[in-house]
Amino acid sequence: QVQLVESGGGSVRSGESLRLSCSATGFTLHLYRHAWFRQVPGKERETLLCYSQRDDTIEYSGDAKSRFAISWDDAKNAVYLEMNDLKHEDSAIYYCATDLSMDAPYRCYLSTKKYDYWGQGTPVTVLL
């Protein structure tokens, strides 16, 4: 069974940092494009960044590039989202997702509609 599991969320104070993990089972994560998203309950899902190791592309949405970064560990079949200088408005449920079709072109995409497998999310609460 193809699964993605996010972890690392929690409650932090404004200005602190968190590293979120996305662990994959049932497939080799680095062979496919994947992305990080977040969603506040009752609001639209927001894209943060995406990554495709096949053609080594990373794309950011909005102001994510200034404070967020992605890393990976192929041996652990996992990717990570490093979030720095967290603000109260960053509070949300954070998701990772992957597109197993991996159709051409092989870059990553920022659209939520491109991804067909999602984790259950890990909540992040940034206190004032």
Short mmCIF file of C-alpha atoms in Angstrom, two decimals:
data_model
loop_
_atom_site.label_atom_id
_atom_site.label_comp_id
_atom_site.label_asym_id
_atom_site.label_seq_id
_atom_site.Cartn_x
_atom_site.Cartn_y
_atom_site.Cartn_z
CA GLN A 1 0.00 0.00 0.00
CA VAL A 2 1.30 3.42 -0.97
CA GLN A 3 1.41 5.66 2.07
CA LEU A 4 2.85 8.99 3.15
CA VAL A 5 3.15 9.84 6.82
CA GLU A 6 3.95 13.31 8.10
CA SER A 7 5.44 13.89 11.53
CA GLY A 8 7.28 16.54 13.50
CA GLY A 9 4.48 19.00 14.08
CA GLY A 10 3.60 20.48 17.42
CA SER A 11 3.23 23.67 19.37
CA VAL A 12 6.03 26.24 19.21
CA ARG A 13 6.49 29.87 20.05
CA SER A 14 6.80 32.64 17.49
CA GLY A 15 10.32 32.83 16.06
CA GLU A 16 11.15 29.18 16.68
CA SER A 17 11.80 26.51 14.06
CA LEU A 18 10.45 23.08 13.21
CA ARG A 19 11.48 20.29 10.90
CA LEU A 20 8.66 18.23 9.48
CA SER A 21 9.20 14.74 8.11
CA CYS A 22 7.43 12.92 5.30
CA SER A 23 8.11 9.20 5.24
CA ALA A 24 7.03 7.05 2.30
CA THR A 25 6.16 3.38 2.15
CA GLY A 26 5.13 1.24 -0.79
CA PHE A 27 7.16 3.20 -3.33
CA THR A 28 10.49 4.92 -3.74
CA LEU A 29 9.83 8.57 -2.99
CA HIS A 30 12.76 10.13 -4.84
CA LEU A 31 11.58 8.69 -8.16
CA TYR A 32 8.47 10.89 -8.13
CA ARG A 33 7.62 14.55 -7.78
CA HIS A 34 6.31 15.59 -4.40
CA ALA A 35 5.22 18.71 -2.62
CA TRP A 36 4.38 20.28 0.72
CA PHE A 37 1.08 21.99 1.43
CA ARG A 38 -0.72 23.45 4.41
CA GLN A 39 -4.33 24.11 5.24
CA VAL A 40 -6.18 26.02 7.90
CA PRO A 41 -9.52 24.35 8.65
CA GLY A 42 -12.26 26.03 6.66
CA LYS A 43 -9.86 27.66 4.20
CA GLU A 44 -8.26 26.67 0.90
CA ARG A 45 -5.22 24.44 0.82
CA GLU A 46 -2.03 26.39 0.21
CA THR A 47 0.98 25.16 -1.72
CA LEU A 48 4.37 25.81 -0.13
CA LEU A 49 6.93 24.18 -2.40
CA CYS A 50 7.52 21.19 -4.64
CA TYR A 51 10.50 19.09 -5.64
CA SER A 52 11.39 16.69 -8.44
CA GLN A 53 14.64 14.80 -8.07
CA ARG A 54 14.40 13.46 -11.62
CA ASP A 55 15.27 16.83 -13.13
CA ASP A 56 16.45 18.45 -9.88
CA THR A 57 13.87 21.22 -9.72
CA ILE A 58 12.49 23.02 -6.69
CA GLU A 59 9.71 25.57 -6.90
CA TYR A 60 8.35 27.83 -4.19
CA SER A 61 5.02 29.53 -3.77
CA GLY A 62 4.52 32.96 -2.24
CA ASP A 63 6.99 33.83 0.49
CA ALA A 64 7.90 30.24 1.35
CA LYS A 65 11.39 30.58 -0.13
CA SER A 66 12.47 33.09 2.48
CA ARG A 67 11.84 30.87 5.50
CA PHE A 68 11.19 27.30 4.32
CA ALA A 69 13.60 24.77 2.85
CA ILE A 70 13.41 21.19 1.69
CA SER A 71 15.91 18.40 2.25
CA TRP A 72 15.88 14.67 1.76
CA ASP A 73 17.34 11.35 2.84
CA ASP A 74 16.96 8.76 0.10
CA ALA A 75 18.26 6.00 2.36
CA LYS A 76 15.34 6.63 4.71
CA ASN A 77 12.90 7.22 1.84
CA ALA A 78 11.95 10.54 3.39
CA VAL A 79 11.85 14.26 2.71
CA TYR A 80 11.90 17.09 5.22
CA LEU A 81 10.49 20.58 5.46
CA GLU A 82 12.59 22.98 7.51
CA MET A 83 10.54 25.91 8.76
CA ASN A 84 12.35 28.84 10.32
CA ASP A 85 11.20 31.98 12.12
CA LEU A 86 7.70 30.65 12.50
CA LYS A 87 4.83 33.08 12.85
CA HIS A 88 1.36 32.72 14.26
CA GLU A 89 -0.11 32.81 10.75
CA ASP A 90 1.91 29.69 9.90
CA SER A 91 -0.38 27.67 12.14
CA ALA A 92 -2.03 25.00 9.99
CA ILE A 93 -2.10 21.32 9.17
CA TYR A 94 0.89 20.48 6.98
CA TYR A 95 0.71 17.82 4.29
CA CYS A 96 3.09 16.12 1.93
CA ALA A 97 1.89 14.60 -1.34
CA THR A 98 3.24 12.77 -4.35
CA ASP A 99 2.32 12.19 -7.98
CA LEU A 100 2.95 8.58 -8.95
CA SER A 101 2.06 9.14 -12.61
CA MET A 102 5.25 11.18 -13.07
CA ASP A 103 4.19 12.26 -16.52
CA ALA A 104 6.27 14.51 -18.73
CA PRO A 105 7.43 17.21 -18.35
CA TYR A 106 9.22 15.90 -15.27
CA ARG A 107 9.43 19.10 -13.28
CA CYS A 108 7.39 19.53 -10.13
CA TYR A 109 4.07 21.36 -9.99
CA LEU A 110 2.57 23.73 -7.45
CA SER A 111 -1.03 22.80 -8.22
CA THR A 112 -2.77 20.62 -5.64
CA LYS A 113 -4.62 18.85 -8.46
CA LYS A 114 -1.38 17.28 -9.73
CA TYR A 115 -0.90 15.07 -6.68
CA ASP A 116 -2.83 11.87 -6.13
CA TYR A 117 -1.39 10.54 -2.86
CA TRP A 118 -1.52 12.52 0.35
CA GLY A 119 -0.51 12.01 3.93
CA GLN A 120 -2.92 12.62 6.80
CA GLY A 121 -1.12 15.78 7.86
CA THR A 122 0.70 16.97 10.95
CA PRO A 123 -0.59 20.00 12.84
CA VAL A 124 1.58 23.00 13.62
CA THR A 125 0.53 25.61 16.14
CA VAL A 126 2.60 28.75 16.53
CA LEU A 127 1.82 30.60 19.73
CA LEU A 128 1.85 34.35 19.98
#
